[in-house]
Short mmCIF file of C-alpha atoms in Angstrom, two decimals:
data_model
loop_
_atom_site.label_atom_id
_atom_site.label_comp_id
_atom_site.label_asym_id
_atom_site.label_seq_id
_atom_site.Cartn_x
_atom_site.Cartn_y
_atom_site.Cartn_z
CA UNK A 1 11.39 -5.96 -108.71
CA UNK A 2 12.97 -5.72 -112.06
CA UNK A 3 15.11 -8.74 -113.00
CA UNK A 4 19.09 -8.62 -112.67
CA UNK A 5 20.72 -7.98 -116.04
CA UNK A 6 22.09 -10.85 -117.68
CA UNK A 7 25.96 -9.93 -117.20
CA UNK A 8 25.43 -9.50 -113.44
CA UNK A 9 23.66 -12.67 -113.03
CA UNK A 10 27.19 -14.27 -114.79
CA UNK A 11 28.75 -12.60 -112.19
CA UNK A 12 27.20 -13.53 -109.30
CA UNK A 13 26.71 -17.19 -110.31
CA UNK A 14 30.29 -17.67 -109.56
CA UNK A 15 31.68 -17.84 -105.86
CA UNK A 16 34.59 -15.55 -104.69
CA UNK A 17 36.84 -18.47 -104.68
CA UNK A 18 36.09 -19.29 -108.33
CA UNK A 19 36.64 -15.53 -109.60
CA UNK A 20 39.88 -15.70 -107.35
CA UNK A 21 40.97 -19.04 -108.87
CA UNK A 22 39.84 -17.58 -112.58
CA UNK A 23 42.07 -14.61 -111.57
CA UNK A 24 45.36 -16.54 -110.57
CA UNK A 25 44.81 -18.93 -113.57
CA UNK A 26 44.84 -15.68 -115.97
CA UNK A 27 47.56 -13.79 -114.20
CA UNK A 28 50.30 -16.85 -113.90
CA UNK A 29 49.15 -17.57 -117.84
CA UNK A 30 50.43 -14.14 -118.76
CA UNK A 31 53.48 -13.71 -116.38
CA UNK A 32 54.82 -16.86 -117.86
CA UNK A 33 53.83 -15.92 -121.53
CA UNK A 34 55.93 -12.79 -120.93
CA UNK A 35 59.07 -14.90 -120.25
CA UNK A 36 58.62 -16.83 -123.74
CA UNK A 37 58.08 -13.96 -125.37
CA UNK A 38 61.19 -12.56 -124.32
CA UNK A 39 63.20 -15.67 -125.35
CA UNK A 40 61.74 -15.72 -129.01
CA UNK A 41 63.29 -12.69 -130.74
CA UNK A 42 67.07 -14.36 -130.77
CA UNK A 43 65.57 -16.87 -133.17
CA UNK A 44 63.72 -14.42 -135.25
CA UNK A 45 66.85 -12.29 -135.37
CA UNK A 46 69.21 -14.53 -136.65
CA UNK A 47 68.48 -14.46 -140.15
CA UNK A 48 69.16 -10.67 -139.97
CA UNK A 49 72.84 -11.05 -138.44
CA UNK A 50 73.88 -12.89 -141.31
CA UNK A 51 71.83 -12.02 -144.28
CA UNK A 52 74.42 -9.87 -146.31
CA UNK A 53 76.75 -12.12 -145.98
CA UNK A 54 74.48 -15.07 -147.36
CA UNK A 55 73.45 -12.75 -149.96
CA UNK A 56 76.70 -12.32 -151.45
CA UNK A 57 78.20 -16.07 -150.95
CA UNK A 58 75.02 -17.13 -152.61
CA UNK A 59 74.37 -14.43 -155.36
CA UNK A 60 71.16 -14.00 -154.57
CA UNK A 61 70.94 -10.15 -155.75
CA UNK A 62 66.90 -10.17 -154.91
CA UNK A 63 67.61 -11.11 -151.60
CA UNK A 64 70.43 -8.94 -150.82
CA UNK A 65 68.17 -5.82 -152.05
CA UNK A 66 65.19 -6.70 -149.89
CA UNK A 67 67.14 -6.64 -146.59
CA UNK A 68 68.66 -3.23 -147.59
CA UNK A 69 65.01 -1.75 -148.16
CA UNK A 70 65.54 0.16 -144.83
CA UNK A 71 67.35 3.34 -146.18
CA UNK A 72 66.70 5.41 -143.12
CA UNK A 73 68.13 2.78 -140.61
CA UNK A 74 72.10 2.95 -140.58
CA UNK A 75 74.03 -0.23 -141.45
CA UNK A 76 75.99 -0.79 -138.15
CA UNK A 77 79.64 -2.41 -139.54
CA UNK A 78 83.12 -1.91 -137.77
CA UNK A 79 85.03 0.24 -140.24
CA UNK A 80 87.41 -2.44 -140.84
CA UNK A 81 84.52 -5.04 -141.91
CA UNK A 82 85.68 -6.10 -145.43
CA UNK A 83 82.68 -8.14 -146.07
CA UNK A 84 79.08 -7.01 -146.62
CA UNK A 85 77.24 -8.37 -143.59
CA UNK A 86 74.94 -7.12 -141.67
CA UNK A 87 76.29 -7.57 -138.20
CA UNK A 88 79.79 -8.60 -137.13
CA UNK A 89 80.64 -10.77 -135.48
CA UNK A 90 78.31 -13.06 -137.08
CA UNK A 91 79.97 -12.51 -140.63
CA UNK A 92 82.41 -15.42 -140.65
CA UNK A 93 81.86 -18.59 -142.35
CA UNK A 94 81.10 -20.23 -138.74
CA UNK A 95 78.12 -17.82 -137.83
CA UNK A 96 75.85 -21.03 -137.39
CA UNK A 97 78.45 -22.14 -134.75
CA UNK A 98 78.51 -18.71 -133.13
CA UNK A 99 74.57 -18.44 -133.13
CA UNK A 100 74.43 -21.56 -131.97
CA UNK A 101 77.01 -20.58 -128.76
CA UNK A 102 74.56 -17.81 -127.89
CA UNK A 103 71.58 -20.30 -127.70
CA UNK A 104 73.64 -22.51 -125.50
CA UNK A 105 74.81 -20.15 -123.27
CA UNK A 106 71.21 -18.69 -122.44
CA UNK A 107 70.11 -22.40 -121.86
CA UNK A 108 73.00 -23.83 -120.22
CA UNK A 109 72.83 -21.00 -117.61
CA UNK A 110 69.08 -21.90 -117.40
CA UNK A 111 69.62 -25.51 -116.77
CA UNK A 112 72.03 -24.93 -114.24
CA UNK A 113 70.09 -22.37 -112.29
CA UNK A 114 66.82 -24.18 -112.49
CA UNK A 115 68.41 -26.83 -110.08
CA UNK A 116 69.15 -23.99 -107.71
CA UNK A 117 66.12 -21.89 -108.00
CA UNK A 118 63.41 -24.25 -107.02
CA UNK A 119 65.40 -24.86 -103.59
CA UNK A 120 65.70 -21.23 -103.09
CA UNK A 121 62.17 -20.55 -104.01
CA UNK A 122 60.68 -23.01 -101.70
CA UNK A 123 62.41 -20.88 -99.08
CA UNK A 124 61.23 -17.29 -99.92
CA UNK A 125 57.93 -15.41 -100.84
CA UNK A 126 56.92 -16.30 -104.20
CA UNK A 127 55.84 -12.91 -105.33
CA UNK A 128 59.19 -11.22 -104.49
CA UNK A 129 61.20 -14.04 -105.88
CA UNK A 130 59.29 -14.10 -109.26
CA UNK A 131 59.33 -9.73 -109.48
CA UNK A 132 62.88 -9.80 -109.13
CA UNK A 133 63.57 -12.42 -111.61
CA UNK A 134 61.03 -10.51 -114.00
CA UNK A 135 62.81 -7.13 -113.80
CA UNK A 136 65.98 -8.62 -114.29
CA UNK A 137 65.14 -10.56 -117.08
CA UNK A 138 63.30 -7.34 -118.78
CA UNK A 139 66.78 -5.23 -118.32
CA UNK A 140 69.07 -8.28 -119.58
CA UNK A 141 66.71 -8.82 -122.47
CA UNK A 142 66.86 -5.21 -123.69
CA UNK A 143 70.40 -4.91 -122.88
CA UNK A 144 71.06 -7.25 -125.88
CA UNK A 145 68.80 -5.12 -128.32
CA UNK A 146 71.20 -1.80 -127.04
CA UNK A 147 73.93 -3.46 -128.94
CA UNK A 148 72.55 -2.52 -132.04
CA UNK A 149 71.91 1.19 -130.99
CA UNK A 150 75.38 1.35 -129.35
CA UNK A 151 77.39 -0.24 -132.07
CA UNK A 152 78.41 -3.34 -130.20
CA UNK A 153 80.28 -6.10 -131.98
CA UNK A 154 81.66 -7.91 -129.34
CA UNK A 155 80.71 -11.74 -129.25
CA UNK A 156 81.39 -11.82 -125.49
CA UNK A 157 78.97 -8.96 -124.76
CA UNK A 158 75.98 -10.87 -126.48
CA UNK A 159 77.12 -14.37 -124.23
CA UNK A 160 77.54 -13.03 -120.99
CA UNK A 161 74.00 -11.07 -121.41
CA UNK A 162 72.91 -14.31 -122.55
CA UNK A 163 74.28 -16.01 -119.51
CA UNK A 164 72.78 -13.76 -117.01
CA UNK A 165 69.34 -13.71 -118.73
CA UNK A 166 69.61 -17.37 -118.46
CA UNK A 167 70.00 -17.48 -114.88
CA UNK A 168 67.39 -14.87 -113.81
CA UNK A 169 64.54 -16.35 -115.67
CA UNK A 170 65.20 -19.76 -114.07
CA UNK A 171 62.83 -17.59 -111.20
CA UNK A 172 59.82 -17.94 -113.26
CA UNK A 173 58.78 -21.58 -113.86
CA UNK A 174 59.00 -23.10 -109.95
CA UNK A 175 57.60 -20.04 -108.98
CA UNK A 176 54.18 -20.22 -111.30
CA UNK A 177 54.04 -23.91 -111.11
CA UNK A 178 54.19 -23.72 -107.36
CA UNK A 179 51.28 -20.65 -107.17
CA UNK A 180 49.07 -22.54 -109.54
CA UNK A 181 49.29 -25.82 -107.55
CA UNK A 182 48.67 -23.94 -104.28
CA UNK A 183 45.20 -22.99 -105.86
CA UNK A 184 44.08 -25.91 -107.93
CA UNK A 185 43.61 -29.44 -106.86
CA UNK A 186 44.22 -32.67 -108.51
CA UNK A 187 40.76 -32.87 -110.00
CA UNK A 188 41.09 -32.34 -113.93
CA UNK A 189 44.49 -31.36 -113.70
CA UNK A 190 45.88 -32.73 -116.97
CA UNK A 191 42.92 -30.67 -119.02
CA UNK A 192 43.65 -27.26 -116.63
CA UNK A 193 47.01 -27.36 -116.99
CA UNK A 194 47.14 -28.28 -120.43
CA UNK A 195 45.14 -25.24 -121.25
CA UNK A 196 47.35 -23.22 -118.89
CA UNK A 197 50.64 -24.39 -120.20
CA UNK A 198 49.56 -23.07 -123.77
CA UNK A 199 51.03 -19.68 -122.24
CA UNK A 200 54.32 -20.99 -123.98
CA UNK A 201 53.06 -21.11 -127.40
CA UNK A 202 51.03 -18.08 -127.00
CA UNK A 203 54.41 -16.24 -125.73
CA UNK A 204 56.33 -17.77 -128.39
CA UNK A 205 53.72 -16.37 -131.05
CA UNK A 206 53.71 -12.90 -129.52
CA UNK A 207 57.53 -12.76 -129.45
CA UNK A 208 57.54 -13.77 -132.99
CA UNK A 209 55.06 -11.17 -134.12
CA UNK A 210 56.77 -8.47 -132.27
CA UNK A 211 60.55 -9.43 -133.08
CA UNK A 212 59.47 -9.72 -136.69
CA UNK A 213 57.99 -6.44 -136.85
CA UNK A 214 61.11 -4.54 -136.33
CA UNK A 215 63.82 -7.26 -137.33
CA UNK A 216 64.34 -5.93 -141.25
CA UNK A 217 64.60 -2.17 -139.76
CA UNK A 218 65.89 -2.17 -136.63
CA UNK A 219 66.47 -5.31 -135.04
CA UNK A 220 67.37 -3.85 -131.67
CA UNK A 221 63.97 -3.14 -130.96
CA UNK A 222 63.21 -6.56 -131.28
CA UNK A 223 64.71 -6.95 -127.97
CA UNK A 224 63.96 -3.71 -126.19
CA UNK A 225 60.28 -4.00 -126.68
CA UNK A 226 60.08 -7.47 -125.30
CA UNK A 227 61.95 -6.61 -122.58
CA UNK A 228 60.05 -4.00 -121.70
CA UNK A 229 57.00 -6.17 -121.57
CA UNK A 230 58.90 -8.48 -119.09
CA UNK A 231 59.56 -5.94 -116.49
CA UNK A 232 56.10 -4.42 -117.24
CA UNK A 233 54.54 -7.85 -115.98
CA UNK A 234 57.04 -8.03 -113.01
CA UNK A 235 55.51 -4.84 -111.60
CA UNK A 236 52.01 -6.57 -112.25
CA UNK A 237 53.13 -9.56 -110.43
CA UNK A 238 54.42 -7.86 -107.30
CA UNK A 239 50.87 -5.85 -107.25
CA UNK A 240 48.44 -8.52 -107.78
CA UNK A 241 50.05 -12.04 -107.28
CA UNK A 242 48.40 -14.14 -104.27
CA UNK A 243 50.64 -17.04 -103.37
CA UNK A 244 48.28 -19.30 -101.67
CA UNK A 245 44.37 -19.37 -101.16
CA UNK A 246 45.10 -18.70 -97.23
CA UNK A 247 46.62 -15.31 -97.94
CA UNK A 248 42.96 -14.00 -98.34
CA UNK A 249 40.91 -16.22 -96.34
CA UNK A 250 39.62 -18.32 -99.32
CA UNK A 251 37.15 -20.90 -98.19
CA UNK A 252 38.23 -24.34 -98.76
CA UNK A 253 35.00 -26.21 -99.96
CA UNK A 254 32.56 -23.80 -99.26
CA UNK A 255 30.97 -21.27 -101.80
CA UNK A 256 30.50 -18.82 -99.30
CA UNK A 257 30.08 -17.75 -95.68
CA UNK A 258 32.18 -20.64 -94.42
CA UNK A 259 33.52 -20.51 -90.81
CA UNK A 260 37.12 -20.53 -89.81
CA UNK A 261 38.87 -20.89 -86.47
CA UNK A 262 42.63 -20.73 -85.42
CA UNK A 263 44.22 -21.53 -82.24
CA UNK A 264 47.67 -20.71 -83.15
CA UNK A 265 48.76 -24.15 -83.87
CA UNK A 266 46.04 -25.37 -86.57
CA UNK A 267 43.47 -23.61 -88.88
CA UNK A 268 40.04 -25.30 -88.47
CA UNK A 269 37.58 -25.01 -91.26
CA UNK A 270 34.12 -26.77 -91.48
CA UNK A 271 33.48 -28.54 -94.86
CA UNK A 272 32.23 -31.27 -96.10
CA UNK A 273 34.82 -34.63 -96.55
CA UNK A 274 35.74 -35.96 -100.15
CA UNK A 275 36.56 -39.75 -100.27
CA UNK A 276 38.21 -41.52 -102.81
CA UNK A 277 37.64 -45.02 -104.07
CA UNK A 278 40.91 -45.87 -102.26
CA UNK A 279 39.65 -47.90 -99.08
CA UNK A 280 37.27 -44.95 -98.54
CA UNK A 281 40.23 -42.83 -97.17
CA UNK A 282 39.54 -38.93 -97.53
CA UNK A 283 41.74 -36.90 -99.89
CA UNK A 284 44.93 -35.35 -98.30
CA UNK A 285 43.64 -32.15 -96.44
CA UNK A 286 45.68 -29.84 -98.66
CA UNK A 287 44.19 -31.12 -101.69
CA UNK A 288 40.73 -31.07 -100.50
CA UNK A 289 40.85 -27.32 -99.25
CA UNK A 290 41.71 -26.31 -102.87
CA UNK A 291 38.56 -28.20 -104.73
CA UNK A 292 35.69 -26.16 -105.79
CA UNK A 293 32.54 -26.86 -103.90
CA UNK A 294 29.18 -27.68 -105.73
CA UNK A 295 27.51 -25.72 -102.74
CA UNK A 296 24.48 -28.15 -102.96
CA UNK A 297 25.19 -30.59 -100.11
CA UNK A 298 25.32 -29.41 -96.06
CA UNK A 299 27.89 -29.02 -94.13
CA UNK A 300 28.15 -31.22 -91.08
CA UNK A 301 29.60 -29.98 -87.78
CA UNK A 302 31.65 -33.07 -87.34
CA UNK A 303 33.71 -32.65 -90.79
CA UNK A 304 36.40 -30.99 -89.79
CA UNK A 305 39.78 -30.84 -91.54
CA UNK A 306 42.98 -29.88 -89.50
CA UNK A 307 45.60 -28.10 -91.57
CA UNK A 308 49.01 -27.21 -90.39
CA UNK A 309 49.70 -23.70 -89.22
CA UNK A 310 52.15 -21.29 -90.61
CA UNK A 311 54.42 -21.62 -87.80
CA UNK A 312 56.79 -23.91 -86.30
CA UNK A 313 54.41 -27.02 -86.82
CA UNK A 314 54.72 -26.63 -90.92
CA UNK A 315 56.77 -29.20 -92.51
CA UNK A 316 60.40 -28.29 -93.72
CA UNK A 317 60.91 -27.87 -97.09
CA UNK A 318 62.13 -31.01 -99.18
CA UNK A 319 65.63 -31.56 -99.85
CA UNK A 320 67.01 -32.15 -103.54
CA UNK A 321 67.74 -35.92 -102.89
CA UNK A 322 64.64 -36.45 -101.07
CA UNK A 323 63.02 -35.24 -104.15
CA UNK A 324 64.89 -37.40 -106.32
CA UNK A 325 63.56 -40.31 -104.08
CA UNK A 326 60.16 -39.88 -105.43
CA UNK A 327 59.01 -42.46 -107.76
CA UNK A 328 59.02 -41.30 -111.15
CA UNK A 329 60.95 -38.00 -110.85
CA UNK A 330 64.03 -39.68 -112.28
CA UNK A 331 62.47 -41.14 -115.50
CA UNK A 332 60.30 -37.98 -116.52
CA UNK A 333 63.28 -36.00 -115.96
CA UNK A 334 65.14 -37.86 -118.44
CA UNK A 335 62.32 -38.22 -120.58
CA UNK A 336 61.85 -34.41 -120.50
CA UNK A 337 65.59 -33.88 -121.52
CA UNK A 338 65.19 -35.41 -124.83
CA UNK A 339 61.76 -34.17 -125.32
CA UNK A 340 62.93 -30.46 -124.46
CA UNK A 341 65.85 -31.07 -127.01
CA UNK A 342 63.35 -31.25 -129.82
CA UNK A 343 61.25 -28.76 -128.75
CA UNK A 344 64.00 -25.90 -128.01
CA UNK A 345 65.67 -26.83 -131.23
CA UNK A 346 62.29 -25.70 -133.30
CA UNK A 347 62.32 -22.67 -131.02
CA UNK A 348 65.61 -21.19 -131.81
CA UNK A 349 66.28 -22.93 -135.42
CA UNK A 350 62.85 -23.13 -137.20
CA UNK A 351 62.66 -19.34 -138.53
CA UNK A 352 65.92 -20.03 -140.03
CA UNK A 353 65.15 -23.22 -141.47
CA UNK A 354 61.87 -21.80 -142.93
CA UNK A 355 64.47 -18.93 -144.37
CA UNK A 356 66.58 -21.60 -146.23
CA UNK A 357 63.96 -23.93 -147.29
CA UNK A 358 61.30 -21.78 -148.50
CA UNK A 359 63.61 -18.74 -149.66
CA UNK A 360 61.62 -16.33 -147.15
CA UNK A 361 62.87 -13.16 -145.45
CA UNK A 362 63.22 -12.80 -141.56
CA UNK A 363 60.11 -11.16 -141.21
CA UNK A 364 58.03 -14.04 -143.00
CA UNK A 365 59.97 -16.93 -141.32
CA UNK A 366 59.38 -15.49 -137.96
CA UNK A 367 55.45 -15.12 -138.85
CA UNK A 368 55.36 -18.55 -140.38
CA UNK A 369 56.94 -20.32 -137.65
CA UNK A 370 54.26 -19.13 -135.33
CA UNK A 371 52.12 -22.23 -136.60
CA UNK A 372 54.33 -24.52 -134.83
CA UNK A 373 53.35 -23.03 -131.50
CA UNK A 374 49.54 -23.09 -132.49
CA UNK A 375 49.76 -26.55 -132.67
CA UNK A 376 51.60 -26.51 -129.49
CA UNK A 377 48.61 -25.23 -128.06
CA UNK A 378 46.27 -27.98 -129.44
CA UNK A 379 49.14 -30.65 -128.61
CA UNK A 380 49.39 -29.46 -124.65
CA UNK A 381 45.35 -29.43 -124.25
CA UNK A 382 44.94 -32.61 -125.84
CA UNK A 383 47.53 -34.52 -123.98
CA UNK A 384 46.02 -33.14 -120.71
CA UNK A 385 42.56 -34.34 -121.72
CA UNK A 386 43.76 -37.85 -122.94
CA UNK A 387 45.90 -38.55 -119.71
CA UNK A 388 42.87 -37.49 -117.68
CA UNK A 389 40.64 -39.62 -119.09
CA UNK A 390 42.91 -42.59 -119.11
CA UNK A 391 44.43 -41.92 -116.11
CA UNK A 392 47.64 -42.51 -117.30
CA UNK A 393 50.17 -39.62 -118.07
CA UNK A 394 53.18 -41.70 -119.21
CA UNK A 395 51.44 -43.78 -121.64
CA UNK A 396 49.87 -40.65 -122.97
CA UNK A 397 53.76 -39.02 -123.42
CA UNK A 398 54.76 -42.21 -124.73
CA UNK A 399 52.12 -42.61 -127.64
CA UNK A 400 52.86 -38.85 -128.58
CA UNK A 401 56.35 -39.39 -128.81
CA UNK A 402 55.98 -42.57 -130.94
CA UNK A 403 54.06 -40.54 -133.22
CA UNK A 404 56.45 -37.71 -133.32
CA UNK A 405 59.57 -39.35 -134.71
CA UNK A 406 57.88 -40.39 -137.93
CA UNK A 407 56.11 -36.85 -138.30
CA UNK A 408 59.66 -35.37 -138.00
CA UNK A 409 61.14 -37.44 -140.73
CA UNK A 410 58.06 -36.43 -143.07
CA UNK A 411 58.77 -32.86 -141.95
CA UNK A 412 62.01 -32.87 -143.16
CA UNK A 413 60.53 -34.13 -146.53
CA UNK A 414 57.47 -32.89 -147.16
CA UNK A 415 58.14 -29.36 -146.07
CA UNK A 416 60.61 -28.90 -148.97
CA UNK A 417 57.41 -29.50 -151.33
CA UNK A 418 56.08 -25.93 -151.05
CA UNK A 419 54.33 -23.52 -148.88
CA UNK A 420 51.38 -25.34 -148.14
CA UNK A 421 53.02 -28.53 -147.29
CA UNK A 422 55.48 -26.81 -144.69
CA UNK A 423 51.91 -25.13 -142.89
CA UNK A 424 50.33 -28.74 -142.50
CA UNK A 425 53.57 -30.46 -141.17
CA UNK A 426 54.28 -27.31 -138.61
CA UNK A 427 51.22 -27.74 -137.31
CA UNK A 428 51.13 -31.54 -136.91
CA UNK A 429 54.63 -31.74 -135.35
CA UNK A 430 53.87 -28.70 -133.24
CA UNK A 431 51.26 -30.79 -131.50
CA UNK A 432 53.12 -33.86 -131.21
CA UNK A 433 56.37 -32.61 -129.82
CA UNK A 434 54.92 -29.95 -127.49
CA UNK A 435 51.96 -32.40 -126.12
CA UNK A 436 54.59 -34.53 -124.22
CA UNK A 437 56.91 -31.58 -123.30
CA UNK A 438 53.69 -29.48 -121.95
CA UNK A 439 52.33 -32.68 -120.12
CA UNK A 440 55.63 -33.25 -118.15
CA UNK A 441 56.06 -29.88 -117.07
CA UNK A 442 52.88 -29.20 -115.51
CA UNK A 443 50.46 -31.78 -114.78
CA UNK A 444 53.19 -35.05 -114.21
CA UNK A 445 55.18 -32.10 -112.09
CA UNK A 446 52.06 -31.08 -109.90
CA UNK A 447 51.48 -34.70 -109.48
CA UNK A 448 54.79 -35.52 -108.52
CA UNK A 449 55.00 -32.63 -106.38
CA UNK A 450 51.89 -33.69 -104.02
CA UNK A 451 52.94 -37.53 -104.56
CA UNK A 452 51.62 -39.90 -101.57
CA UNK A 453 54.81 -40.37 -100.43
CA UNK A 454 55.27 -36.75 -99.18
CA UNK A 455 52.90 -37.13 -96.47
CA UNK A 456 50.97 -34.05 -97.26
CA UNK A 457 54.35 -32.06 -97.42
CA UNK A 458 53.35 -29.00 -99.49
CA UNK A 459 56.57 -27.58 -99.86
CA UNK A 460 58.04 -30.15 -102.40
CA UNK A 461 56.21 -28.88 -105.69
CA UNK A 462 58.73 -25.97 -106.48
CA UNK A 463 61.81 -28.34 -105.82
CA UNK A 464 60.38 -31.35 -108.06
CA UNK A 465 59.34 -28.81 -110.52
CA UNK A 466 63.00 -27.19 -110.88
CA UNK A 467 64.35 -30.69 -111.01
CA UNK A 468 62.36 -32.06 -113.64
CA UNK A 469 62.73 -28.60 -115.74
CA UNK A 470 66.23 -28.13 -114.68
CA UNK A 471 67.00 -31.70 -116.49
CA UNK A 472 64.72 -30.74 -119.38
CA UNK A 473 66.82 -27.84 -119.69
CA UNK A 474 69.82 -29.52 -119.99
CA UNK A 475 68.52 -31.17 -123.08
CA UNK A 476 67.05 -27.55 -124.35
CA UNK A 477 70.81 -26.19 -124.41
CA UNK A 478 72.10 -29.08 -126.37
CA UNK A 479 69.60 -29.36 -128.89
CA UNK A 480 70.07 -25.50 -130.62
CA UNK A 481 74.05 -26.07 -130.04
CA UNK A 482 73.70 -29.35 -132.00
CA UNK A 483 71.58 -27.82 -134.46
CA UNK A 484 74.36 -25.29 -135.19
CA UNK A 485 77.05 -28.01 -135.08
CA UNK A 486 75.31 -30.17 -137.98
CA UNK A 487 73.37 -27.71 -140.06
CA UNK A 488 76.38 -26.94 -142.08
CA UNK A 489 76.30 -30.36 -142.98
CA UNK A 490 72.56 -30.09 -143.99
CA UNK A 491 69.52 -29.89 -142.09
CA UNK A 492 68.28 -33.62 -143.10
CA UNK A 493 71.11 -34.32 -140.26
CA UNK A 494 69.23 -31.96 -137.77
CA UNK A 495 66.08 -33.74 -138.20
CA UNK A 496 67.75 -37.15 -137.99
CA UNK A 497 69.23 -36.05 -134.77
CA UNK A 498 65.94 -34.83 -133.39
CA UNK A 499 64.12 -38.30 -134.17
CA UNK A 500 66.80 -40.05 -132.30
CA UNK A 501 66.05 -37.75 -129.32
CA UNK A 502 62.31 -38.73 -129.62
CA UNK A 503 63.31 -42.23 -129.37
CA UNK A 504 65.32 -41.71 -126.31
CA UNK A 505 62.61 -40.06 -124.47
CA UNK A 506 60.34 -42.78 -124.96
CA UNK A 507 62.96 -45.51 -123.71
CA UNK A 508 63.20 -43.71 -120.27
CA UNK A 509 59.08 -43.57 -119.96
CA UNK A 510 59.06 -47.75 -120.73
CA UNK A 511 59.48 -49.00 -117.08
CA UNK A 512 56.34 -46.55 -116.50
CA UNK A 513 54.35 -47.34 -119.38
CA UNK A 514 54.52 -50.85 -118.67
CA UNK A 515 53.19 -50.29 -114.97
CA UNK A 516 50.17 -48.08 -116.11
CA UNK A 517 49.28 -50.75 -118.59
CA UNK A 518 49.55 -53.76 -116.79
CA UNK A 519 47.63 -52.10 -113.54
CA UNK A 520 43.99 -53.34 -114.08
CA UNK A 521 42.76 -50.68 -111.49
CA UNK A 522 44.49 -47.86 -113.36
CA UNK A 523 41.53 -47.19 -115.56
CA UNK A 524 38.87 -46.83 -112.62
CA UNK A 525 40.91 -44.37 -111.19
CA UNK A 526 43.87 -45.11 -109.28
CA UNK A 527 46.84 -44.26 -111.67
CA UNK A 528 49.97 -46.36 -110.75
CA UNK A 529 52.29 -43.55 -109.83
CA UNK A 530 49.68 -40.56 -109.05
CA UNK A 531 46.81 -42.04 -107.06
CA UNK A 532 44.44 -39.88 -105.50
CA UNK A 533 45.21 -40.47 -102.00
#
């Protein structure tokens, strides 16, 4: 018999369950990356919306002529426009406040909608809920870009479009985190979700490159193309997303041929039992069901896990106030408020800052700003690895926040010394700013959503995730707005605001950090807040 090809041997070396988990990991990664891809164009296009006015006011002839290079593209201006601006209504002296108001409209709607989204998402099928949100988001992202082709100069049009887009995008985060939490247990959750959360940076990078490709010639396409991508991914979601392992009879801990039985009230699966160090108690059945098996140990007939059925015997979804009573939810939510304030200020204003400091055009600034997201990928993974190894989520976040504040000060100073200094500080700042943000929105949210106080209620994850990310989104709305108000008085004031925000984020974690460090058993596997129970 001929030996099997290497590729086939690789495929069969993984179980059916492992392949499904890998598929869900990649699919949810791409789905949420497309959401972030559609949020990035506004930050890239800002430098184009006021380009001509800036050129005339500053007397930069070269800068103006470079922005006019697209001779085949009409310069859409209202006939009564007395200035040489690229687009009204952003041709006024208060254009930075107007651009900040666009950011605030989107992010404020996103923050308000997020509190409701998790509660709604717990009660609707994830696949339908997420699909509808992605299709709507794609439509309203593209609608913003159609303002270019239809010569729309109404500020209200762009604000309303941003508000509705912010509301429909709240369907994304609770849905994908809940789906991933259904498929993966707590083992090495920080690493798994740290890698998975790099979708934020990947989406930002792709969004910057796609929007930057058209920004100087036809900025409407900088919105229409990302909108089409989000809508297309919504169709992919509808066709392929599997919400829970039980939907495809995924075996719990057996690699293959596990025997399952149902009696209408409970699901029975034969499997080996997994114990923790905490008084020899077994893991939560829902978590044990999702753990990968090593496939080496025999399964005994007596080891039976009983899981609630889908019918009336299952637990009800948790209430909003019930989720707030979970230990750690309030502290991490307030910490994320300030951490996300910093992250989203960079997301929406970094390209314009680079344009002002390094005197690059909108496309070059957009491409350079992707280095912040590259640093964010490494920061998120590093935070996950460290928190898994130390089993101290709050302490890991606190350390990175402590280092981020002086790094931001260095950024405001060193980035003015040239392009090379800007590149180095973008990578370092991206890692330290995005690390805590990534850890809290993924591993910490999933830990809290499956906290021992819930007594196995698996319906809390989307609500807890929405509360934490919704509170963080309040900061995400305030950050760009404050940047728009402070930047006319100098970019140094913006960086001072960001440093204060980092310090506030750290303060809200002090109590949790103290509890983690004062618990001698935390290093042995029992986290103060998140015991594997």
